[in-house]
XYZ file of C-alpha atoms in Angstrom:
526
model
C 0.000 0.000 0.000
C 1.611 3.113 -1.042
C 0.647 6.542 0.287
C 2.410 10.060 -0.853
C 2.565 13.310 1.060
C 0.890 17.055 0.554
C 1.154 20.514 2.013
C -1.970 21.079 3.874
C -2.204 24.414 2.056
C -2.467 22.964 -1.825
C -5.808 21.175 -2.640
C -6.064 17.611 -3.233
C -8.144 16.169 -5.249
C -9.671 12.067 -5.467
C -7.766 12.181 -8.966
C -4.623 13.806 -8.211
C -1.073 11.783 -8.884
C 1.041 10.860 -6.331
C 3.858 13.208 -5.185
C 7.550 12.392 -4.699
C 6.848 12.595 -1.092
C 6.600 9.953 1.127
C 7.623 11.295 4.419
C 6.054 13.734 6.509
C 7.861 16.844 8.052
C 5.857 19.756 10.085
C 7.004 22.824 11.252
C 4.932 24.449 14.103
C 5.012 27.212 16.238
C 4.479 26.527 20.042
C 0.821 26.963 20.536
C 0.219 26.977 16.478
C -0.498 23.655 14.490
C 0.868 22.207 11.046
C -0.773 19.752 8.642
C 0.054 17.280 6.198
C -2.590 15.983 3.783
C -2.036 11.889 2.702
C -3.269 9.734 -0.738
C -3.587 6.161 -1.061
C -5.144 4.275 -3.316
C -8.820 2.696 -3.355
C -10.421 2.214 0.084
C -11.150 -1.795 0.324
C -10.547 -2.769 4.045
C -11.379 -1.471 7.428
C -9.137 1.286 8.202
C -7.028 2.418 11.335
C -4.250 4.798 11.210
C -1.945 5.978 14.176
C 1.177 8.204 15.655
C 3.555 6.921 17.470
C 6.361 9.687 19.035
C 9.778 7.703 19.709
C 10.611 8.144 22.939
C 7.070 8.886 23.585
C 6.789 12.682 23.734
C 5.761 14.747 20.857
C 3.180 16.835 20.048
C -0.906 16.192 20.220
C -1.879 14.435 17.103
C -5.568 14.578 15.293
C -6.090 12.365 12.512
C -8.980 12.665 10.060
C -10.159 11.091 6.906
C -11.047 13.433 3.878
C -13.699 13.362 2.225
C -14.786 14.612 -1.137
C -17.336 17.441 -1.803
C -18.770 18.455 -4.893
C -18.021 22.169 -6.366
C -20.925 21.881 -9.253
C -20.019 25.585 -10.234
C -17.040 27.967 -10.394
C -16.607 31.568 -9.195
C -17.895 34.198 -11.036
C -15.526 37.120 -12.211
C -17.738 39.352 -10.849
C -20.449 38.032 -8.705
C -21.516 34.425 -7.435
C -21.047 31.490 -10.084
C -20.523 31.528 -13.463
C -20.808 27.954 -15.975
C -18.710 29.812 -18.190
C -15.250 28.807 -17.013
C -13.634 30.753 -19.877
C -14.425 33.876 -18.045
C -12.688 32.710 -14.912
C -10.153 30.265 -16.196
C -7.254 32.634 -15.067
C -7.619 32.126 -11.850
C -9.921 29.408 -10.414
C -8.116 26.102 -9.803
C -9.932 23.860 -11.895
C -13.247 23.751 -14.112
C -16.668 22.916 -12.490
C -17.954 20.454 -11.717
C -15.352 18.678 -9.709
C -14.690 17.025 -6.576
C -12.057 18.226 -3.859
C -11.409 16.969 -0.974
C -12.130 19.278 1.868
C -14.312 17.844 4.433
C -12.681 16.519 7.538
C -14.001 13.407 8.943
C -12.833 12.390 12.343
C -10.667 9.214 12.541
C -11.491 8.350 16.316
C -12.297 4.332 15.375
C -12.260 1.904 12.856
C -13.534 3.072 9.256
C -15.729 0.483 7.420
C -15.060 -0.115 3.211
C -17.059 2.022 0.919
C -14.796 2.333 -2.119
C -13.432 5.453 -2.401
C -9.752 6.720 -2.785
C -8.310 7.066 0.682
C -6.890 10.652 1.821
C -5.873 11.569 5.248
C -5.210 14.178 6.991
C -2.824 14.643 10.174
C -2.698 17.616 12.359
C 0.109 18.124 15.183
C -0.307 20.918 17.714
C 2.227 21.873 20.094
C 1.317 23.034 23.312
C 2.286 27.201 24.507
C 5.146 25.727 26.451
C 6.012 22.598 24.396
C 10.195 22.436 24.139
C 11.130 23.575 20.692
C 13.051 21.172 19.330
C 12.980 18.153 16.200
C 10.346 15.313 17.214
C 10.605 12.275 15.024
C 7.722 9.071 15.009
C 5.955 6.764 12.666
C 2.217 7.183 11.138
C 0.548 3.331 10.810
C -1.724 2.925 8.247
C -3.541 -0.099 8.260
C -6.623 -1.231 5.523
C -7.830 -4.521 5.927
C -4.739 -6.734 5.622
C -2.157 -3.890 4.262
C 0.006 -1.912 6.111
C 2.206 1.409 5.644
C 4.440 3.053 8.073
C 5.375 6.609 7.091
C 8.386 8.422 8.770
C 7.367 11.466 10.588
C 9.644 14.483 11.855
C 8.004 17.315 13.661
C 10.179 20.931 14.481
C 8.519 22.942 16.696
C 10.222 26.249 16.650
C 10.415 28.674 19.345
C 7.550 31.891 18.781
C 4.712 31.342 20.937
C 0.957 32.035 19.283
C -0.857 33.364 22.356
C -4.316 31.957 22.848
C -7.613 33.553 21.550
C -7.923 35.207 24.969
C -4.941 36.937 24.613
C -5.057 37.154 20.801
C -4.332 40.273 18.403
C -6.724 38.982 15.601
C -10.544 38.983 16.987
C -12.789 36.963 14.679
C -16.344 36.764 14.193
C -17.839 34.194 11.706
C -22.108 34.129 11.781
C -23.897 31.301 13.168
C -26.972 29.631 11.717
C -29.652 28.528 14.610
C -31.172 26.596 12.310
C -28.755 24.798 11.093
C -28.648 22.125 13.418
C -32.657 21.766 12.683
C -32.177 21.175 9.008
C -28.922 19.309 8.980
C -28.563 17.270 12.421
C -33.081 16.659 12.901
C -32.965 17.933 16.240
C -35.248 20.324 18.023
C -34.935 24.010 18.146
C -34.333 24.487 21.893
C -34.496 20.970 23.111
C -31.737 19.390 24.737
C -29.996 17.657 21.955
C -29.810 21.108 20.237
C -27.896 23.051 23.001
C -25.440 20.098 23.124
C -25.003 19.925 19.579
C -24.628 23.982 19.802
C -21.840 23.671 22.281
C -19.705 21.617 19.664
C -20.262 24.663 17.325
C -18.941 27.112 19.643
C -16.107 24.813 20.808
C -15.611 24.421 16.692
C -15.775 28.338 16.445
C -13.198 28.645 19.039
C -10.951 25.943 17.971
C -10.735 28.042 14.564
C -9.586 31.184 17.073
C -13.226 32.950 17.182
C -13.311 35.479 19.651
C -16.701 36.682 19.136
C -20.236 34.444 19.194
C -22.770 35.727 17.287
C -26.462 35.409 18.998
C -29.760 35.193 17.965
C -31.912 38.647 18.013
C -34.914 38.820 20.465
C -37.900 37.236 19.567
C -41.345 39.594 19.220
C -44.203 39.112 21.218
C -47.115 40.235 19.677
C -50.243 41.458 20.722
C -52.998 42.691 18.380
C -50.863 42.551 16.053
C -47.939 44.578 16.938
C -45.098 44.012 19.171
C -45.831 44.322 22.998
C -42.588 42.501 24.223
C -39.335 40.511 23.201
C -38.108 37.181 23.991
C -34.319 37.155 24.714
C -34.483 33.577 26.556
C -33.086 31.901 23.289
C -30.522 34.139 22.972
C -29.638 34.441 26.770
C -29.084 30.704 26.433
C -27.074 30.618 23.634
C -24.499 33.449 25.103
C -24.258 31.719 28.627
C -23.030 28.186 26.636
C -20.804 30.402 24.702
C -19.876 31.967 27.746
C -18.778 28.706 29.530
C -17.345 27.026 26.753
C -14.456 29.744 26.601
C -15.770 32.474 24.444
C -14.140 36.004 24.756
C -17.235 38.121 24.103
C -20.729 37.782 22.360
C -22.138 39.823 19.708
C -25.999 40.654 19.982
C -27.761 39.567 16.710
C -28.733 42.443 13.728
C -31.857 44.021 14.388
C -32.896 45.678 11.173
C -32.215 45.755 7.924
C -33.078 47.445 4.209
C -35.479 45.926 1.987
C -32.916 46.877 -1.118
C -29.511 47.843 -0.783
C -30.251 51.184 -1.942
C -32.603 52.208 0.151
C -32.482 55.064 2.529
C -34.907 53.459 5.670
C -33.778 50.717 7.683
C -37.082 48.353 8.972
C -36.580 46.335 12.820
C -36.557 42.477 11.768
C -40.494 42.179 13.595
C -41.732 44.927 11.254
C -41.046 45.642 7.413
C -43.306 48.462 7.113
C -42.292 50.628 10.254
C -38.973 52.610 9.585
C -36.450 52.903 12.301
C -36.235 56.846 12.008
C -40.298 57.333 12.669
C -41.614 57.838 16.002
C -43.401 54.290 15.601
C -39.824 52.599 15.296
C -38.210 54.360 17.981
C -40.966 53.300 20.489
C -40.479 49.545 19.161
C -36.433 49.852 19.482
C -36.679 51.598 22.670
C -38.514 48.607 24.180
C -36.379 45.974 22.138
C -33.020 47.572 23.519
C -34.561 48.127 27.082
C -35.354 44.841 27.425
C -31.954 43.436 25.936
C -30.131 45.934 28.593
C -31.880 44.150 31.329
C -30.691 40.094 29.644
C -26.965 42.355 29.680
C -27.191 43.109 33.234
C -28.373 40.415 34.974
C -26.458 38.050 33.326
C -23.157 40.152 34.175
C -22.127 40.885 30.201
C -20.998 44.085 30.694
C -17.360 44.180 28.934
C -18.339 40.935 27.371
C -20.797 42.135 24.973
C -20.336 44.116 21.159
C -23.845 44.444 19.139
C -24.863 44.155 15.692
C -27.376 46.571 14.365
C -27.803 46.326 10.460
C -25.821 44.376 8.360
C -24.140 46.307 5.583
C -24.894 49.647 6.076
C -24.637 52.015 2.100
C -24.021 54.945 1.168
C -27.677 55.357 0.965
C -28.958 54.627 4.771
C -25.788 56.032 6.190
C -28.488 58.580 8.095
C -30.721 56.017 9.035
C -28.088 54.021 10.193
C -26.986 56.752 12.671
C -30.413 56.939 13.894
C -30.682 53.384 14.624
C -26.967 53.571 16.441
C -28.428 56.457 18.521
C -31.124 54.712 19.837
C -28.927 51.686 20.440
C -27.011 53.566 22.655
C -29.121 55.542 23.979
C -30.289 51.793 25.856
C -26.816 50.221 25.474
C -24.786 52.992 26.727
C -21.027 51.051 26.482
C -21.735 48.427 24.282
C -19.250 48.621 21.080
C -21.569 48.781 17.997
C -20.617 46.380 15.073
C -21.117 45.739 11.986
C -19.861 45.019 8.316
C -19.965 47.942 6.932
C -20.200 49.395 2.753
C -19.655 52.979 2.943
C -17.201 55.265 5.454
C -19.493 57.860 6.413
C -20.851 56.299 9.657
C -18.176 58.044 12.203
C -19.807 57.432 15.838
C -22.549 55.213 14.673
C -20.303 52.324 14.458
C -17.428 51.283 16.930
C -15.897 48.400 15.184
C -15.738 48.989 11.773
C -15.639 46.110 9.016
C -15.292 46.600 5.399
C -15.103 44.186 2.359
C -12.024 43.562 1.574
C -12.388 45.173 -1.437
C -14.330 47.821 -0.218
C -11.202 49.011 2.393
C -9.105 48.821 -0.949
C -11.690 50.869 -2.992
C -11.411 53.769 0.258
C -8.213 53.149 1.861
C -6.592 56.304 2.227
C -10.606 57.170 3.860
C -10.031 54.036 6.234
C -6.913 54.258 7.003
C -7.596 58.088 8.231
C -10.169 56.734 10.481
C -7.387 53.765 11.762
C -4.726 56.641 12.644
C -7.325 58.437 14.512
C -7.755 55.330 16.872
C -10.991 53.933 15.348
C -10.979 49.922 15.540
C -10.781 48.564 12.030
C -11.746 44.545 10.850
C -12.531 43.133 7.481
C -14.866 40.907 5.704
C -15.379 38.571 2.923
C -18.152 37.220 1.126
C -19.793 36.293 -2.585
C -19.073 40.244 -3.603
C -16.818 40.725 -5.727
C -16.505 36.934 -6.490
C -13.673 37.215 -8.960
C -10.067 36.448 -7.952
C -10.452 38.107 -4.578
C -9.180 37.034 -1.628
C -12.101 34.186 -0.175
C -12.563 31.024 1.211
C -14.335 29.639 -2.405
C -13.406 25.548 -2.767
C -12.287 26.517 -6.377
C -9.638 29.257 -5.634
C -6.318 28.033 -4.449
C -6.224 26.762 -0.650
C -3.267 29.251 -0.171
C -6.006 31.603 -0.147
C -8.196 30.954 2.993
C -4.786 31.053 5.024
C -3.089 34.045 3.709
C -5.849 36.750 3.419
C -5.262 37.129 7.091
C -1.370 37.631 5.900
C -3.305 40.757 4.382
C -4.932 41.276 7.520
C -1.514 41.885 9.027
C 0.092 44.141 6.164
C -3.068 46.577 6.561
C -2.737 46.482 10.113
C -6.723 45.310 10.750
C -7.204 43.870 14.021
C -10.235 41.715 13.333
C -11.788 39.217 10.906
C -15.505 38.817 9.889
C -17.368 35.937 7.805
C -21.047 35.569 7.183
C -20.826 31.709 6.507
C -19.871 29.193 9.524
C -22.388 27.205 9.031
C -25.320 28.391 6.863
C -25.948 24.367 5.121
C -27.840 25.704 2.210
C -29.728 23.632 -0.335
C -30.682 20.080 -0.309
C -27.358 18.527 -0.404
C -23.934 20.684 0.066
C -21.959 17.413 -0.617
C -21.882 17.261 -4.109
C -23.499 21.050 -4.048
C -20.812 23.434 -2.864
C -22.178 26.318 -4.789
C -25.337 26.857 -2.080
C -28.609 28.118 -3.363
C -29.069 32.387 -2.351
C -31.991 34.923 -4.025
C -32.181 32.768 -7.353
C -28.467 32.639 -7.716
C -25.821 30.105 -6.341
C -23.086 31.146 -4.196
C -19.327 30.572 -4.597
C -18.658 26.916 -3.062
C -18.332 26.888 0.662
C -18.789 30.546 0.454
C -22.123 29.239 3.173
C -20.339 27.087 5.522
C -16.462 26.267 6.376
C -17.951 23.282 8.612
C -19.876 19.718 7.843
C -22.619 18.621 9.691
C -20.959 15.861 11.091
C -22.585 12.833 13.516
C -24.401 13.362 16.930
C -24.581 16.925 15.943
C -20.811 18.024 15.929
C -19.987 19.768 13.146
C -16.856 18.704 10.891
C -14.146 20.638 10.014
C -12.432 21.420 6.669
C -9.543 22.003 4.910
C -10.500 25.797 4.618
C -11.163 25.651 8.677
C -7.725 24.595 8.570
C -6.402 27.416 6.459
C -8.331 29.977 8.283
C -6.865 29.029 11.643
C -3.712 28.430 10.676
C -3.738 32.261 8.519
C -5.358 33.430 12.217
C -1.927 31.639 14.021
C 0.252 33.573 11.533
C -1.361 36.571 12.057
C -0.351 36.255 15.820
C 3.641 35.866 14.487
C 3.172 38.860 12.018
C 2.379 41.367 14.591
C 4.986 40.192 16.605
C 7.303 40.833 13.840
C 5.457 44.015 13.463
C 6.520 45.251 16.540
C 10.101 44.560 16.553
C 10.673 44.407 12.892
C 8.017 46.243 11.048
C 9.916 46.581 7.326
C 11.049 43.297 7.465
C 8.146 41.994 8.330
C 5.740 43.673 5.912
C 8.381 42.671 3.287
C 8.452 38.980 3.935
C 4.155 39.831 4.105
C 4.868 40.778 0.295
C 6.604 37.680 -0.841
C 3.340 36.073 -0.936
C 0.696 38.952 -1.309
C 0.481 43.126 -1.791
C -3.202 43.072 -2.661
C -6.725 41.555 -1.907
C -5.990 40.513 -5.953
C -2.782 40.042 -6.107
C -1.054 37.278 -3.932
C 0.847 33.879 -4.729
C -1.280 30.807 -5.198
C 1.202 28.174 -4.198
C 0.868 26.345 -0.853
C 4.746 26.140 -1.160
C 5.504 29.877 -1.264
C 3.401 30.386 2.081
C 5.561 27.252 3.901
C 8.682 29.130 2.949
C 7.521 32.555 4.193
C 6.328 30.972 7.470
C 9.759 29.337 7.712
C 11.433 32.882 7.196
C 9.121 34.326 9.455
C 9.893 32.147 12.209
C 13.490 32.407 11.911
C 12.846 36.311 11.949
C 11.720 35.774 15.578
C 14.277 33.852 16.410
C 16.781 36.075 15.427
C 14.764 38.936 17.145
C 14.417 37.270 20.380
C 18.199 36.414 20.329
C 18.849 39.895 20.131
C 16.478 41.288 22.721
């Protein structure tokens, strides 16, 4: 049984050809991870696979199988998916449809035969105060009767990533609560749901989430109109988010346009009522009254942001600082955030979060806000589809990782995604591209997660980019600090632009290498 070795940052695909590699070697900051993705042939035997450290010390070890998923269409060069892959050919990574292996499937016992090619994945993580030094073992393989032993060697290198709680990078990435209804079959609210919700948030924070989205309040109505909200599901959610580790919570949006263009913002309960009449203000007044009183006795104060209105324009800038006002009016010292399309909203938002391309588009504008001490993130999403930076299953892998390389060069301190797990359409295993307003999105653009058994999500190969770009982030500003033209130099090796960045798993190991040794060096020399 033969196996062959790949970068965890290049995709891999159930027809790829072997690689010259046959041994694995990691390199891993203390408190970081590093991957290694493995082929084989067909899957025709019950399969086991484990790490064994010689001496018996080396780092923590997760194993997973890979599994394929379906990308049925390809990024658009403009917006959502396209069939034409002329248009896109230049920089997508194959034509649709195709298979790519990106779920991870945990390899906790025995796998049964179903056929398929065999890929693995293996993940070491070294712990904050793990020695840094070489670590050498052996991977087992076993299907059926075969057997293959692969040599492993594992450096873990001296910069520490601090943990989420003492992180650089905060992170937000939107939670479906229905989700686990559609995908898993359980109960909204039952038992089985709030367990199978505190795997997502331990999943959230595993990929370095600092910040839980909630649910908004519920309406109560009487005679018709809203008399009351319910916060109980959300005061649930934030106290499991709470104890499973989470830095703060995020209140959910509360209004929104009807079209992007329009000036009035509507509350969620009530899409004829605008937020700047004297009707709306009564109805927000009691929604954010009520909210404040969840806040304080749950003892959230310093824990909490809030989301008011996703994707404020140009057009409802005005509105937008209406609704803020009232917001704060209720939730005097709660940060206000929110992705945000335009940069006239100075003291209606605290934490502001552009598109990526939409902080290109108005830099010099943003960046005049950043010098003035205003907090600054960044988003991504279906818009502008294209070859921007994104976490799309037909762009390069390279890509999930190092757009928070870009996060570091522009000196944004937080990273936003609308898609955690958002399982779209009737089946996102051979449908990638999800179903959204008569269009399909860019694949995985919905979801970096799997609905996985027993209600735990899986993760993917883009989860593992993500957190690993979030780790490197980490060792960036700390090069920053001491270093900042080297360290926005080696940033450049691999990307200047949203657009413009290399697309080779190989040219990111190499930069991390440098970067590592660039610590090194400064730590030598105090």
């Amino acid at each position: 049984m033969h196996f062959s070795v790949f970068s965890d940052a290049e995709w891999l695909y159930p027809d790829s050809a072997h690689s010259a590699l046959s041994g694995i070697s990691l390199h891993l900051p203390r408190g970081g991870h590093d991957g290694a993705q493995l082929l084989g042939g067909i899957l025709s035997g019950t399969l086991s696979a484990v790490l064994r450290w010689d001496g018996g010390r080396g780092p923590a070890v997760r194993l997973y199988r890979l599994l394929p998923v379906g990308v049925n269409e390809n990024t658009s060069p403009t917006l959502m998916t396209t069939t034409d892959y002329e248009s896109c050919r230049e920089f997508v990574t194959r034509k649709a449809p195709f298979e790519v292996f990106d779920a991870l499937k945990p390899l906790t016992e025995p796998e049964t035969p179903d056929g398929t090619r065999l890929a693995l994945y293996l993940c070491a993580e070294a712990a904050a105060d793990e020695t840094p030094e070489e670590y050498s073992g052996t991977l087992t393989v076993t299907v059926g009767a075969d057997k293959a032993e692969l040599s492993v060697r594992c450096t873990v290198h001296a910069p520490v990533v601090p943990p989420p709680a003492q992180a650089r990078l905060s992170m937000l990435n939107f939670f479906d609560y229905d989700g686990p209804v559609r995908q898993h079959g359980l109960v909204r609210g039952g038992a089985d749901y709030w367990q199978a919700f505190r795997s997502y948030v331990r999943a959230q924070l595993d990929m370095r989430c600092t910040h839980i989205l909630l649910p908004p309040g519920e309406a109560v109505y009487r005679d018709g109109a809203p008399a009351g909200f319910d916060f109980s599901f959300a005061q649930q959610a934030g106290r499991i988010a709470l104890e499973e580790g989470a830095a703060f919570l995020c209140g959910g949006h509360v209004a929104h346009w009807h079209e992007w263009d329009d000036s009035e913002y509507y509350p969620n309960w009530d899409s004829t009522t605008g937020v700047s009449t004297p009707q709306g203000y009564l109805q927000l007044r009691l929604y954010f009254s009520q909210w404040a009183q969840v806040i304080r006795a749950n003892g959230w104060q310093g824990r909490i942001t809030q989301a008011l209105a996703d994707e404020p324009q140009t057009h409802n800038d005005k509105t937008y600082r209406v609704l803020a006002a009232i917001c704060r009016k209720f939730l005097p010292g709660v940060p206000i955030l929110d992705a945000v399309e335009t940069t006239n909203l100075g003291g209606g938002v605290d934490i502001w979060v552009p598109k990526q391309d939409t902080y290109e588009k108005w830099r010099e504008e943003y960046t005049a806000l950043q010098a003035a001490g205003e907090e600054m993130w960044f988003y991504t999403c279906a818009f502008p589809a294209g070859p921007a930076m994104n976490r799309s299953m037909d762009l390069p892998l390279a890509v999930s990782r190092t757009v928070l390389w870009m996060g570091a060069l522009y000196r944004l301190s937080g990273f936003l995604h609308w898609g955690f797990n958002y399982y779209i359409g009737d089946d996102i295993w051979h449908s990638a591209c999800c179903p959204h307003k008569g269009a399909l999105l860019p694949a995985g653009d919905a979801h970096i997660v799997y609905p996985g058994k027993d209600g735990r999500p899986w993760r993917s190969m883009r989860f593992e980019a993500q957190r690993a770009g979030a780790e490197d982030y980490e060792l960036l500003m700390q090069a920053v600090d001491a270093a900042p033209g080297e360290a926005d130099a080696l940033v450049r090796t691999v990307c200047t632009t949203f657009r413009s960045y290399a697309r080779s798993g190989a040219a990111v190991a190499a930069a991390r290498l440098r970067l590592f040794r660039l610590l090194e060096e400064v730590a030598r020399n105090g």
